[in-house]
Amino acid sequence: MRVARVALPTTVDEAVVALRDAPGAQLLAGGTDFCVEVNFGLRRPPAVVALRRVRELRRHAVTPETVVIGAGTTYADMGDPGLSSALPALAAAARTVGSPQVRNAGTLGGNVATASPAGDTLPLLAALDARVVLRGPSGERTASLGEVVTGVKTTSIGPDEVVVEVVVDRRPGPQQFVKVGTRNAMVIAIASAAVVVDVEAHEVRVALGSVAPVPVRATAAEVHIADAIDWRAAGGPRASEGALARFGELVAGAASPITDHRSTAEYRRLAVGVIARRALERCVARAA
Amino acid sequence: MPPEEPLTGSAGPADTPAYERVEPYELVVNGTRMTVEDAWLGESLLFVLRERLGLPGAKNACEQGECGSCSVLLDDVVVCACLVLGVDAVGSRVETVEGLTASGEVADIQAALVEAGGVQCGFCTPGFVVALHDLLRRAPSADDMTVREALSGNLCRCTGYGRILEAVRAVQWQRGAGVSTGEGPGDGA
Amino acid sequence: MVRSGAGVAERVTRAQRGDRVGDSPVRPDGAQKTRGEFAFSSDLWMDAMLWGKTLRSPHVAARIRSIDTGPALAMPGVRAVVTAADVPGRPTFGLELPDQPVFASDVVRYHGEPVAAVAADHPEAARAAALAIVVDYEPLVPLVDPEAAIDAAPIHPDGNVFRHLVVRHGELGASGDVVVEGNYEVGMQDQAFLGPESGLAVPAEDGGVDLYVATQWLHVDRDQVAASLGLPADRVRLHLAGVGGAFGGREDVSLQIHLCMLALRAGRPVKMVYARDESFFGHVHRHPARLWYRHHATRDGDLVKVEARIVLDGGAYLSSSNAVLSNAVCFAPGPYRVPNALIEGYAVRTNNPPCGAMRGFGAVQVCFGHEAQMDKLAAALSVDPVELRLRNALERYDRLVTGQVLTGAVPVREVIRAAASHPLPVPQDPAGTMMALPGGAGATADPVHVRRGVGFAASMKNIAYSEGFDDFATARLRLEAGADGEPIATLTVATAEVGQGFVTLAQQIVREELGVGRVVLAPASTAEIGSAGSSSASRQTWMSGGACQLACATLRSELIVRAAELWECAAAQCLFDDGEVVRVETGERLLVRDLLVPAPLETTEEYHHRPTRALDADGQGDAHVSFMFAAHRAVVDVDPELGLLRVVQISTGQDVGRAINPVQVTGQIEGGVAQGIGLALMEEIVVSEGRVRNPSFTDYLLPTTLDMPDVVATVVEELEPDAPYGAKGVGEPPAISSGPAVLAAVRDATGLPVTRAPVRPQDIAYAWRGGA
C-alpha cells in the first residue's frame, strides 16, 4: 500500500520544494474547485501541496502606481477597504462569486490557475493587463494573464510552479464589473464584463467573461469609445447615445460564445453588449 | 422518529481500502483533539467529520459548495466542509454545529428557528445555524438585505426562507433588547 | 389572517402557545434538528458497515451485450457486486405497474439507468469497483420526442403510450363569441430535496432484511422490495430514517432494492448515499408538458367551452404517470365553471428521464396553460383578469368537466379576492440596493432598466389518491399511566414525516381529543403498524390525521365505559370533557389517569376516505375525494433587455378548510411558493437527446434568499364537511398557481407572450429586442 503524500508548507519556497519532491503533486488553494472535482471522482491526486498556511500569499499592497495581490487573497478579502477602494470592480466581481462560504475560501490564485472561462475575477484582471508572478525551482517569472490563461481550464503554469501574486497598474477613474446569471446570487456567469475608465490616459478598457474560451478584450470597442468620449466635458467624461450604442455593438462583436446547458451563444452575445454598455454608462455620463 | 440504535457511532470504516491512504493526522474539532486514521487523501472534512469522527451535524446535500448545509467554522471563518480536504484542516480550529450547541452560544438562534417555524425537514438547519451565528456576531443588527446576502449560500427547499428570516428578526430583537431566551423549546421527541 | 412580515415575529414568539388543534405548538423534532442531532437517513452508521455504489448507464438508449463484474470483484475491499442476474424475485418494480427493471438487463432506456451495484469497505473503493465493471453497450437511437413517441415503434414491451385520456363534457360542438388559443410548454422540474437518497440495509437472522430509509411511503416500498427479493413481506422490514425533504421524489423506489440485495449478498450492513449528481438520476422528476388550449367565452365573459390537448413526457418508465395525467386532464380548465369541454391527454414513454410525482402532480403543468388563457381571454374581452376569474369561479354544487359535483367547500372567489386585496408593495426605490434589482449581486440593472408587472393566477387540486384507490391510513394509540401516574399517549403510525410537520399535528390531535399532554410518537416502521399511505397528495393531515382522531374517539369511548362501570351508571350518561369523564347527572368527574389504573388502553384504527371511481371512456366519474383552491398575485420586476427578473412580492389566498397549525400552514405556503417561483424562473433539468446536462446544484438552480420575495398570505377557513376538523391539505396549492402568476407578471411588465416555464433570460431578451 502506498501512502499518499501531503505537504502543508508555510512559505512559498517550501511549497516549491514540496512540489519538486513529490512528482504529480497537485496544488490545493481554497479548494472550491479542487474539492468538487475530488468529491465527484473527477480528480484523483496522488499527492497534494496545500497552500492555505502560506501567509505570505495572502498579503496585498496598494501603492500609488500598482496593486499587488497575493495569490492566497480570498474573494472575501477583496472586499477589504484598502483593496476595494483601489480596485472596486475586483470587489464587485468577488461579491458575485458563489456563496459567502465559497468567498471565504476561494482565492485569486485559484481563480487564475483554474482558468475557467467563467472565472469572475479574470475579466477585470484582463482589462488591467494584469501580470502574474509565478515561482518555481529556478526562480520567479512574470507573465501576462493572457500568457498564463491559454484556454478553457488550461494554463501555461508549470507543474512545478506556484502562483505567487498578481500585479496590476492603477488606473485613475471609475471601474465596473457586471455579471449575468439566471439567479440573483450564487450563480455561474452566463456573461460578464469589466469596464475600466482611465480619466488621465483617456482610455477605456473592456474585458469580457464567459463569452470565449479565455477572457477577451473588446479592443475595437475600446478604441471607438475612447475616441467618442468627450474627456474634457464639464462634470466629467461623457459620450453620445449613438457612441454608447455603437460601443455595445462592438463589445458584442468581440464575443465568440458557445451554446451550452447554461445559455445560448446568441444570448451571451446580446447580454455582454448590454452589460458592457451599462457598465460604461455608470462610468461616463450620457451626453444630452 | 429514526431509530436511536444501532445506527450511530464514532468509528469509521475498517479493513483494507483500495486507494491510497494518508498518514494518520490530528484535527482539533470543537476544542478536542481527534485522530483520523486510515483516511483516503480525497476525503473531505465533511466526510471525516460525519463518517470518522461521529459528528453528522454538518450535512451532505450537494458536496460542491452550492447549498451551505455543511457549513462549519474553520479558524473562525464560515466555510463549506465539503470543500475542505480533511487533511488540509490539520492545525486549524474546526467548529461544528455540535460544538456551537454544546457551548450554548447558538441556543437563541436554535430556539428562534424552531419557534418561528423555520425548521421543516431540517436538513439545511444546522448549516443555517452556523451561518446565522457567523453573521450575527459580525453584524448583530444587519438589515434584511444584508441578512439575505449572508444567507444566500444556504439553500432551503422546504420553507421558502420566510420563517427562517422571521427567526433572524426574532434573535436580533431578543439580543438587541437584552432578552435572554432562557431555555430552548420543548423537545417532545 | 396569517401574514408574513415584520409583524408576525411578535405573534409567533410572544403569544402564549397552546398545543391543540388550531394552535401553533413547535415541532417535536425541531430542537434536535437545529442541533444536528436528528438522524437523517444519510447519518446512519453501523459496525462493520459497507458502502454501496450504483453503476449507471452512460447511454440514453442501448442494448447491453454483456456485463463482466469480475474486475470489480477482484478489487480489494469489494464484498458484493449485483446485477439484474442476481435479482432473486420479481425483476421489475413500479408504483402503478412494475415496468421498471431493478437493474437493466438487456436494454438501457434512459441516461443514468442502474446497471449494477457494488458494496465495498469504503465509498471510494465502491466507486472504483463500480467503474471497473465492464459493460458492453450497443448504443441505440433514442426516442426523445414525446409527440413522436405516440406512434413510434415501442421502446418497451408495454408500449409507448402509458395512458390516453379524453374528457368529453357537455356539448362538444358549442362555441363562444370570443375564442382565444395558445400553446404552452413546461420544463422538467426536480424535487431537489436537500437530503440525498440514502439508507442502511441490515441483513437479519431470519434471512430477511431491515432497511432504514428515507421515503414517503414505507409500505409501498416494502411491497416492491419484498417482491424483488422474493421474500415474504414480513421478512422485509422498512423503518423510516430521517427524511431530508421529499416533494414527490421519494414516492418511487430508488436505492431500496439495490441496498437490500447488497446487504443480503454481502451478509453485512450496507449504507448507500447518493451524491447530488446521482440524486438527479436516482429519482423521477416533474413531467415536462406541452399544452394546447382553446377557450371559448360569451361576450359577457362566461366560459362556454375549453378545448385542450396535453402531452406529458413520462420518460422511460411508468412511475405514477397515469395518475399525473388524470389530474392534468381533470384540472385542465382550472377552478372555473366550464359547461362544455373536450380535453385530450397523453402520457407517453420516451428515452428521457422517468417522471412521476412532484408537489402539485399534474395540476402544476396545466395551470401555466389555463391561467395564461384566462389572461388572454380577459384581454380579448377588455375586462379585468381578476374580474373574469371571479365571474367564472367554481362554486359549491358546480360540476367539474369530469361530471363530478363539488359537494365540499369551494371558496374560489374568497381566495381570489384575498390574493387581489393585499396591499401592493411599495414602488421600487431608485436609490435602493442593487441586490433588490433583477440580476441581484451581478449588478446588471439600474432602476431605469426595470419595469414592474403584476400577474394573477388561480388553481385547484385534489386531496388524496383518486380513481378508486383506497389509500387508507392506520394509527395505533396506547394510553397508559406514566411513572408519575400521569397519562402518556403513544401513537404509532407509519406516516412518513418528510418535513411537512405531521408529527406536530399528530400531537395536537391527541391533545385535542384526549386532553393528554404527553404524546409520544413511536418510530414509523412496517414491522409495527399498517400502512399510512403516502406522504403526498396533501393527504396526511386528512388521512393519518383522521386515523389518529378515530383512535382517540375509540379510546375516549372506552374511558367512558370504564367510568360508567365505576359509577355504575349507563355510558350514555357520561361525557368526555378535556381529559376528564363527567357524569352528567351528578357532575362527578374522573381524570384519565384514574381510569388507566386497571390497565392501559390501546386501539388500532384505519381511516378510509369516501370511495372514488375511475374515469370512464369519456373521462367522466367521481374520481376525487376533495379539492383545494388557491390564488396568487405576483409582483415582478423585469429587466427586459437582459431578460432578468426579481419577484418582489407574492400575495396569496389559500383554501385550507381549517388551519390546524397556522405557523406550519404559513411555512407550507412560503415553501410551496418558492418551488413555484423556481419553476417559473430558473429550475429546469436540461435534457438534450435524452442526456441530462445539469445534474448538480451548480447548474440546477434553486431560489436563494435573494430570489424569494415576501409572501403575504390569507388563509381562508371554510370547513370541509367530510374532513377531520374540516381541514384540507395545504402542501400543494402554493406550488401550483404561484409560478403562473409570476409569468403573468412578466407578461404584464413586458407585453411579451411568455409561454414557457421556466422563462429563460433569452426568451425575454430575444423577444424584447425583436419587438423593440
PDB file of N, CA and C in Angstrom, chain A residues 38-41 44 92 95-96 176-188 190 261-268 270-272 274-275 277-278 281-282, chain C residues 124 127 275 277 434-435 438-446 449 639 641-642 644-646 681-682 686 693-694 698-699 701-702 704 706-707 761-762 765-766 769:
ATOM      1  N   VAL A  38     -12.693  16.366  -6.710  1.00  0.00           N
ATOM      2  CA  VAL A  38     -12.381  15.166  -5.918  1.00  0.00           C
ATOM      3  C   VAL A  38     -13.679  14.490  -5.473  1.00  0.00           C
ATOM      4  N   ASN A  39     -14.618  15.290  -4.970  1.00  0.00           N
ATOM      5  CA  ASN A  39     -15.855  14.708  -4.442  1.00  0.00           C
ATOM      6  C   ASN A  39     -16.634  13.948  -5.510  1.00  0.00           C
ATOM      7  N   PHE A  40     -16.528  14.391  -6.753  1.00  0.00           N
ATOM      8  CA  PHE A  40     -17.301  13.751  -7.812  1.00  0.00           C
ATOM      9  C   PHE A  40     -16.451  12.837  -8.691  1.00  0.00           C
ATOM     10  N   GLY A  41     -15.288  12.454  -8.171  1.00  0.00           N
ATOM     11  CA  GLY A  41     -14.499  11.434  -8.858  1.00  0.00           C
ATOM     12  C   GLY A  41     -13.782  11.916 -10.098  1.00  0.00           C
ATOM     13  N   ARG A  44      -8.083  12.745  -8.963  1.00  0.00           N
ATOM     14  CA  ARG A  44      -7.543  11.749  -8.042  1.00  0.00           C
ATOM     15  C   ARG A  44      -6.089  12.082  -7.749  1.00  0.00           C
ATOM     16  N   ALA A  92     -16.365  44.048  -6.561  1.00  0.00           N
ATOM     17  CA  ALA A  92     -17.697  43.761  -7.108  1.00  0.00           C
ATOM     18  C   ALA A  92     -17.725  42.374  -7.728  1.00  0.00           C
ATOM     19  N   ARG A  95     -17.754  39.705  -5.094  1.00  0.00           N
ATOM     20  CA  ARG A  95     -19.043  39.598  -4.401  1.00  0.00           C
ATOM     21  C   ARG A  95     -20.035  38.722  -5.179  1.00  0.00           C
ATOM     22  N   THR A  96     -19.775  38.516  -6.445  1.00  0.00           N
ATOM     23  CA  THR A  96     -20.677  37.668  -7.238  1.00  0.00           C
ATOM     24  C   THR A  96     -20.254  36.205  -7.230  1.00  0.00           C
ATOM     25  N   GLN A 176     -16.060  49.184 -13.315  1.00  0.00           N
ATOM     26  CA  GLN A 176     -17.283  48.433 -13.034  1.00  0.00           C
ATOM     27  C   GLN A 176     -17.106  46.974 -13.410  1.00  0.00           C
ATOM     28  N   PHE A 177     -17.809  46.128 -12.682  1.00  0.00           N
ATOM     29  CA  PHE A 177     -17.921  44.720 -13.089  1.00  0.00           C
ATOM     30  C   PHE A 177     -19.403  44.354 -13.060  1.00  0.00           C
ATOM     31  N   VAL A 178     -19.861  43.731 -14.113  1.00  0.00           N
ATOM     32  CA  VAL A 178     -21.264  43.336 -14.218  1.00  0.00           C
ATOM     33  C   VAL A 178     -21.316  41.888 -14.694  1.00  0.00           C
ATOM     34  N   LYS A 179     -22.209  41.128 -14.127  1.00  0.00           N
ATOM     35  CA  LYS A 179     -22.282  39.695 -14.448  1.00  0.00           C
ATOM     36  C   LYS A 179     -23.732  39.244 -14.587  1.00  0.00           C
ATOM     37  N   VAL A 180     -23.991  38.495 -15.616  1.00  0.00           N
ATOM     38  CA  VAL A 180     -25.336  37.976 -15.859  1.00  0.00           C
ATOM     39  C   VAL A 180     -25.409  36.516 -15.430  1.00  0.00           C
ATOM     40  N   GLY A 181     -26.408  36.211 -14.629  1.00  0.00           N
ATOM     41  CA  GLY A 181     -26.697  34.824 -14.268  1.00  0.00           C
ATOM     42  C   GLY A 181     -28.195  34.672 -14.120  1.00  0.00           C
ATOM     43  N   THR A 182     -28.657  33.431 -14.108  1.00  0.00           N
ATOM     44  CA  THR A 182     -30.105  33.201 -14.075  1.00  0.00           C
ATOM     45  C   THR A 182     -30.657  33.254 -12.656  1.00  0.00           C
ATOM     46  N   ARG A 183     -29.785  33.434 -11.689  1.00  0.00           N
ATOM     47  CA  ARG A 183     -30.235  33.542 -10.299  1.00  0.00           C
ATOM     48  C   ARG A 183     -29.610  34.809  -9.738  1.00  0.00           C
ATOM     49  N   ASN A 184     -30.230  35.367  -8.708  1.00  0.00           N
ATOM     50  CA  ASN A 184     -29.762  36.661  -8.224  1.00  0.00           C
ATOM     51  C   ASN A 184     -28.576  36.578  -7.275  1.00  0.00           C
ATOM     52  N   ALA A 185     -28.116  35.384  -6.983  1.00  0.00           N
ATOM     53  CA  ALA A 185     -26.896  35.190  -6.204  1.00  0.00           C
ATOM     54  C   ALA A 185     -26.422  33.768  -6.459  1.00  0.00           C
ATOM     55  N   MET A 186     -25.180  33.493  -6.134  1.00  0.00           N
ATOM     56  CA  MET A 186     -24.629  32.143  -6.210  1.00  0.00           C
ATOM     57  C   MET A 186     -24.899  31.517  -7.581  1.00  0.00           C
ATOM     58  N   VAL A 187     -24.296  32.084  -8.585  1.00  0.00           N
ATOM     59  CA  VAL A 187     -24.563  31.588  -9.937  1.00  0.00           C
ATOM     60  C   VAL A 187     -23.298  31.744 -10.777  1.00  0.00           C
ATOM     61  N   ILE A 188     -23.107  30.798 -11.676  1.00  0.00           N
ATOM     62  CA  ILE A 188     -22.001  30.877 -12.626  1.00  0.00           C
ATOM     63  C   ILE A 188     -22.360  31.907 -13.695  1.00  0.00           C
ATOM     64  N   ILE A 190     -23.150  33.690 -16.978  1.00  0.00           N
ATOM     65  CA  ILE A 190     -23.510  33.414 -18.379  1.00  0.00           C
ATOM     66  C   ILE A 190     -22.717  34.363 -19.267  1.00  0.00           C
ATOM     67  N   HIS A 261     -25.535  24.176 -21.657  1.00  0.00           N
ATOM     68  CA  HIS A 261     -26.727  23.998 -20.837  1.00  0.00           C
ATOM     69  C   HIS A 261     -27.075  25.236 -20.035  1.00  0.00           C
ATOM     70  N   ARG A 262     -26.158  26.206 -19.957  1.00  0.00           N
ATOM     71  CA  ARG A 262     -26.455  27.392 -19.166  1.00  0.00           C
ATOM     72  C   ARG A 262     -27.117  28.484 -19.985  1.00  0.00           C
ATOM     73  N   SER A 263     -26.789  28.550 -21.261  1.00  0.00           N
ATOM     74  CA  SER A 263     -27.378  29.609 -22.075  1.00  0.00           C
ATOM     75  C   SER A 263     -27.054  29.348 -23.541  1.00  0.00           C
ATOM     76  N   THR A 264     -27.428  30.314 -24.364  1.00  0.00           N
ATOM     77  CA  THR A 264     -27.153  30.179 -25.792  1.00  0.00           C
ATOM     78  C   THR A 264     -26.076  31.183 -26.198  1.00  0.00           C
ATOM     79  N   ALA A 265     -25.417  30.867 -27.303  1.00  0.00           N
ATOM     80  CA  ALA A 265     -24.402  31.780 -27.833  1.00  0.00           C
ATOM     81  C   ALA A 265     -25.033  33.140 -28.140  1.00  0.00           C
ATOM     82  N   GLU A 266     -26.217  33.096 -28.740  1.00  0.00           N
ATOM     83  CA  GLU A 266     -26.864  34.356 -29.143  1.00  0.00           C
ATOM     84  C   GLU A 266     -27.158  35.230 -27.927  1.00  0.00           C
ATOM     85  N   TYR A 267     -27.673  34.605 -26.873  1.00  0.00           N
ATOM     86  CA  TYR A 267     -27.987  35.401 -25.688  1.00  0.00           C
ATOM     87  C   TYR A 267     -26.711  35.957 -25.068  1.00  0.00           C
ATOM     88  N   ARG A 268     -25.684  35.142 -25.011  1.00  0.00           N
ATOM     89  CA  ARG A 268     -24.433  35.620 -24.397  1.00  0.00           C
ATOM     90  C   ARG A 268     -23.910  36.844 -25.148  1.00  0.00           C
ATOM     91  N   LEU A 270     -25.666  38.936 -26.995  1.00  0.00           N
ATOM     92  CA  LEU A 270     -26.574  40.054 -26.721  1.00  0.00           C
ATOM     93  C   LEU A 270     -26.297  40.637 -25.337  1.00  0.00           C
ATOM     94  N   ALA A 271     -26.225  39.757 -24.350  1.00  0.00           N
ATOM     95  CA  ALA A 271     -26.122  40.218 -22.964  1.00  0.00           C
ATOM     96  C   ALA A 271     -24.814  40.943 -22.704  1.00  0.00           C
ATOM     97  N   VAL A 272     -23.737  40.450 -23.289  1.00  0.00           N
ATOM     98  CA  VAL A 272     -22.449  41.063 -22.965  1.00  0.00           C
ATOM     99  C   VAL A 272     -22.375  42.481 -23.528  1.00  0.00           C
ATOM    100  N   VAL A 274     -25.004  44.461 -23.807  1.00  0.00           N
ATOM    101  CA  VAL A 274     -25.873  45.271 -22.938  1.00  0.00           C
ATOM    102  C   VAL A 274     -25.158  45.618 -21.633  1.00  0.00           C
ATOM    103  N   ILE A 275     -24.527  44.620 -21.018  1.00  0.00           N
ATOM    104  CA  ILE A 275     -23.944  44.904 -19.700  1.00  0.00           C
ATOM    105  C   ILE A 275     -22.700  45.774 -19.819  1.00  0.00           C
ATOM    106  N   ARG A 277     -22.208  48.079 -21.998  1.00  0.00           N
ATOM    107  CA  ARG A 277     -22.687  49.439 -22.204  1.00  0.00           C
ATOM    108  C   ARG A 277     -23.212  50.025 -20.888  1.00  0.00           C
ATOM    109  N   ARG A 278     -23.974  49.233 -20.163  1.00  0.00           N
ATOM    110  CA  ARG A 278     -24.484  49.741 -18.878  1.00  0.00           C
ATOM    111  C   ARG A 278     -23.341  50.048 -17.914  1.00  0.00           C
ATOM    112  N   GLU A 281     -21.898  53.244 -18.884  1.00  0.00           N
ATOM    113  CA  GLU A 281     -22.777  54.372 -18.550  1.00  0.00           C
ATOM    114  C   GLU A 281     -22.712  54.730 -17.074  1.00  0.00           C
ATOM    115  N   ARG A 282     -22.293  53.796 -16.262  1.00  0.00           N
ATOM    116  CA  ARG A 282     -22.106  54.140 -14.845  1.00  0.00           C
ATOM    117  C   ARG A 282     -20.808  54.917 -14.644  1.00  0.00           C
TER     118      ARG A 282
ATOM    119  N   GLU C 124     -14.945   5.142  -1.637  1.00  0.00           N
ATOM    120  CA  GLU C 124     -14.040   5.297  -2.773  1.00  0.00           C
ATOM    121  C   GLU C 124     -13.745   3.936  -3.408  1.00  0.00           C
ATOM    122  N   ARG C 127     -16.774   3.067  -5.400  1.00  0.00           N
ATOM    123  CA  ARG C 127     -16.832   3.841  -6.645  1.00  0.00           C
ATOM    124  C   ARG C 127     -15.860   3.280  -7.678  1.00  0.00           C
ATOM    125  N   ALA C 275     -24.636  10.852  -4.109  1.00  0.00           N
ATOM    126  CA  ALA C 275     -24.135  12.220  -4.239  1.00  0.00           C
ATOM    127  C   ALA C 275     -25.166  12.998  -5.055  1.00  0.00           C
ATOM    128  N   ASP C 277     -25.158  14.483  -7.909  1.00  0.00           N
ATOM    129  CA  ASP C 277     -25.328  14.153  -9.323  1.00  0.00           C
ATOM    130  C   ASP C 277     -26.145  12.875  -9.459  1.00  0.00           C
ATOM    131  N   MET C 434     -28.598  47.409  -5.194  1.00  0.00           N
ATOM    132  CA  MET C 434     -28.637  46.614  -6.420  1.00  0.00           C
ATOM    133  C   MET C 434     -29.164  45.214  -6.135  1.00  0.00           C
ATOM    134  N   MET C 435     -28.970  44.752  -4.908  1.00  0.00           N
ATOM    135  CA  MET C 435     -29.415  43.403  -4.579  1.00  0.00           C
ATOM    136  C   MET C 435     -30.924  43.268  -4.725  1.00  0.00           C
ATOM    137  N   PRO C 438     -33.458  43.148 -10.421  1.00  0.00           N
ATOM    138  CA  PRO C 438     -33.195  41.942 -11.214  1.00  0.00           C
ATOM    139  C   PRO C 438     -31.704  41.835 -11.514  1.00  0.00           C
ATOM    140  N   GLY C 439     -31.190  40.618 -11.401  1.00  0.00           N
ATOM    141  CA  GLY C 439     -29.751  40.434 -11.606  1.00  0.00           C
ATOM    142  C   GLY C 439     -28.987  40.403 -10.301  1.00  0.00           C
ATOM    143  N   GLY C 440     -29.566  40.991  -9.258  1.00  0.00           N
ATOM    144  CA  GLY C 440     -29.011  40.871  -7.913  1.00  0.00           C
ATOM    145  C   GLY C 440     -27.541  41.213  -7.828  1.00  0.00           C
ATOM    146  N   ALA C 441     -26.775  40.269  -7.271  1.00  0.00           N
ATOM    147  CA  ALA C 441     -25.369  40.505  -6.987  1.00  0.00           C
ATOM    148  C   ALA C 441     -24.578  40.860  -8.244  1.00  0.00           C
ATOM    149  N   GLY C 442     -25.062  40.455  -9.404  1.00  0.00           N
ATOM    150  CA  GLY C 442     -24.352  40.732 -10.649  1.00  0.00           C
ATOM    151  C   GLY C 442     -24.390  42.183 -11.074  1.00  0.00           C
ATOM    152  N   ALA C 443     -25.198  43.002 -10.380  1.00  0.00           N
ATOM    153  CA  ALA C 443     -25.264  44.437 -10.633  1.00  0.00           C
ATOM    154  C   ALA C 443     -25.555  44.748 -12.097  1.00  0.00           C
ATOM    155  N   THR C 444     -26.454  43.974 -12.673  1.00  0.00           N
ATOM    156  CA  THR C 444     -26.723  44.146 -14.095  1.00  0.00           C
ATOM    157  C   THR C 444     -27.632  45.325 -14.386  1.00  0.00           C
ATOM    158  N   ALA C 445     -28.471  45.671 -13.439  1.00  0.00           N
ATOM    159  CA  ALA C 445     -29.514  46.660 -13.746  1.00  0.00           C
ATOM    160  C   ALA C 445     -29.391  47.902 -12.890  1.00  0.00           C
ATOM    161  N   ASP C 446     -29.774  49.006 -13.473  1.00  0.00           N
ATOM    162  CA  ASP C 446     -30.062  50.209 -12.708  1.00  0.00           C
ATOM    163  C   ASP C 446     -31.573  50.378 -12.742  1.00  0.00           C
ATOM    164  N   HIS C 449     -33.648  50.583 -15.915  1.00  0.00           N
ATOM    165  CA  HIS C 449     -33.807  49.457 -16.838  1.00  0.00           C
ATOM    166  C   HIS C 449     -34.965  48.534 -16.461  1.00  0.00           C
ATOM    167  N   ASP C 639     -36.123  43.174 -16.048  1.00  0.00           N
ATOM    168  CA  ASP C 639     -35.162  43.913 -16.871  1.00  0.00           C
ATOM    169  C   ASP C 639     -35.269  43.287 -18.265  1.00  0.00           C
ATOM    170  N   GLU C 641     -34.424  43.965 -21.287  1.00  0.00           N
ATOM    171  CA  GLU C 641     -33.321  43.942 -22.238  1.00  0.00           C
ATOM    172  C   GLU C 641     -32.425  42.726 -21.982  1.00  0.00           C
ATOM    173  N   LEU C 642     -32.251  42.376 -20.706  1.00  0.00           N
ATOM    174  CA  LEU C 642     -31.436  41.207 -20.356  1.00  0.00           C
ATOM    175  C   LEU C 642     -32.291  39.984 -20.029  1.00  0.00           C
ATOM    176  N   LEU C 644     -33.759  39.432 -17.212  1.00  0.00           N
ATOM    177  CA  LEU C 644     -33.547  39.033 -15.814  1.00  0.00           C
ATOM    178  C   LEU C 644     -34.717  39.550 -14.960  1.00  0.00           C
ATOM    179  N   LEU C 645     -34.955  38.836 -13.861  1.00  0.00           N
ATOM    180  CA  LEU C 645     -36.169  39.066 -13.093  1.00  0.00           C
ATOM    181  C   LEU C 645     -35.915  39.030 -11.600  1.00  0.00           C
ATOM    182  N   ARG C 646     -36.785  39.720 -10.894  1.00  0.00           N
ATOM    183  CA  ARG C 646     -36.821  39.538  -9.441  1.00  0.00           C
ATOM    184  C   ARG C 646     -38.262  39.635  -8.992  1.00  0.00           C
ATOM    185  N   LEU C 681     -39.015  30.552 -13.015  1.00  0.00           N
ATOM    186  CA  LEU C 681     -37.873  31.392 -13.367  1.00  0.00           C
ATOM    187  C   LEU C 681     -36.550  30.674 -13.591  1.00  0.00           C
ATOM    188  N   MET C 682     -36.283  29.551 -12.949  1.00  0.00           N
ATOM    189  CA  MET C 682     -34.917  29.047 -13.039  1.00  0.00           C
ATOM    190  C   MET C 682     -34.758  27.540 -12.961  1.00  0.00           C
ATOM    191  N   VAL C 686     -32.089  20.245 -17.728  1.00  0.00           N
ATOM    192  CA  VAL C 686     -31.871  20.429 -19.160  1.00  0.00           C
ATOM    193  C   VAL C 686     -31.512  19.073 -19.745  1.00  0.00           C
ATOM    194  N   ARG C 693     -28.060  17.356 -18.718  1.00  0.00           N
ATOM    195  CA  ARG C 693     -26.892  18.209 -18.861  1.00  0.00           C
ATOM    196  C   ARG C 693     -26.506  18.935 -17.586  1.00  0.00           C
ATOM    197  N   ASN C 694     -27.363  18.964 -16.613  1.00  0.00           N
ATOM    198  CA  ASN C 694     -27.074  19.807 -15.442  1.00  0.00           C
ATOM    199  C   ASN C 694     -27.389  19.107 -14.128  1.00  0.00           C
ATOM    200  N   THR C 698     -24.890  23.349  -9.037  1.00  0.00           N
ATOM    201  CA  THR C 698     -24.251  24.470  -9.719  1.00  0.00           C
ATOM    202  C   THR C 698     -25.106  24.919 -10.889  1.00  0.00           C
ATOM    203  N   ASP C 699     -25.752  23.960 -11.521  1.00  0.00           N
ATOM    204  CA  ASP C 699     -26.467  24.284 -12.753  1.00  0.00           C
ATOM    205  C   ASP C 699     -27.958  24.010 -12.702  1.00  0.00           C
ATOM    206  N   LEU C 701     -30.693  25.320 -10.675  1.00  0.00           N
ATOM    207  CA  LEU C 701     -30.714  26.444  -9.741  1.00  0.00           C
ATOM    208  C   LEU C 701     -31.978  26.442  -8.890  1.00  0.00           C
ATOM    209  N   LEU C 702     -31.785  26.495  -7.581  1.00  0.00           N
ATOM    210  CA  LEU C 702     -32.892  26.654  -6.637  1.00  0.00           C
ATOM    211  C   LEU C 702     -32.905  28.103  -6.161  1.00  0.00           C
ATOM    212  N   THR C 704     -32.595  31.264  -3.978  1.00  0.00           N
ATOM    213  CA  THR C 704     -31.890  31.583  -2.734  1.00  0.00           C
ATOM    214  C   THR C 704     -32.691  32.639  -1.969  1.00  0.00           C
ATOM    215  N   LEU C 706     -32.038  35.562  -1.841  1.00  0.00           N
ATOM    216  CA  LEU C 706     -32.108  36.785  -2.651  1.00  0.00           C
ATOM    217  C   LEU C 706     -33.067  36.647  -3.828  1.00  0.00           C
ATOM    218  N   ASP C 707     -33.646  35.484  -3.994  1.00  0.00           N
ATOM    219  CA  ASP C 707     -34.628  35.286  -5.060  1.00  0.00           C
ATOM    220  C   ASP C 707     -36.053  35.193  -4.531  1.00  0.00           C
ATOM    221  N   PRO C 761     -33.750  33.770 -19.577  1.00  0.00           N
ATOM    222  CA  PRO C 761     -33.393  35.146 -19.945  1.00  0.00           C
ATOM    223  C   PRO C 761     -33.477  35.373 -21.453  1.00  0.00           C
ATOM    224  N   GLN C 762     -33.014  34.392 -22.214  1.00  0.00           N
ATOM    225  CA  GLN C 762     -33.015  34.596 -23.666  1.00  0.00           C
ATOM    226  C   GLN C 762     -34.426  34.664 -24.235  1.00  0.00           C
ATOM    227  N   ALA C 765     -35.282  38.300 -23.598  1.00  0.00           N
ATOM    228  CA  ALA C 765     -34.384  39.274 -24.238  1.00  0.00           C
ATOM    229  C   ALA C 765     -34.520  39.248 -25.760  1.00  0.00           C
ATOM    230  N   TYR C 766     -34.609  38.045 -26.347  1.00  0.00           N
ATOM    231  CA  TYR C 766     -34.765  37.992 -27.807  1.00  0.00           C
ATOM    232  C   TYR C 766     -36.049  38.679 -28.235  1.00  0.00           C
ATOM    233  N   ARG C 769     -35.930  42.423 -27.815  1.00  0.00           N
ATOM    234  CA  ARG C 769     -35.121  43.073 -28.844  1.00  0.00           C
ATOM    235  C   ARG C 769     -35.861  43.041 -30.174  1.00  0.00           C
TER     236      ARG C 769
END
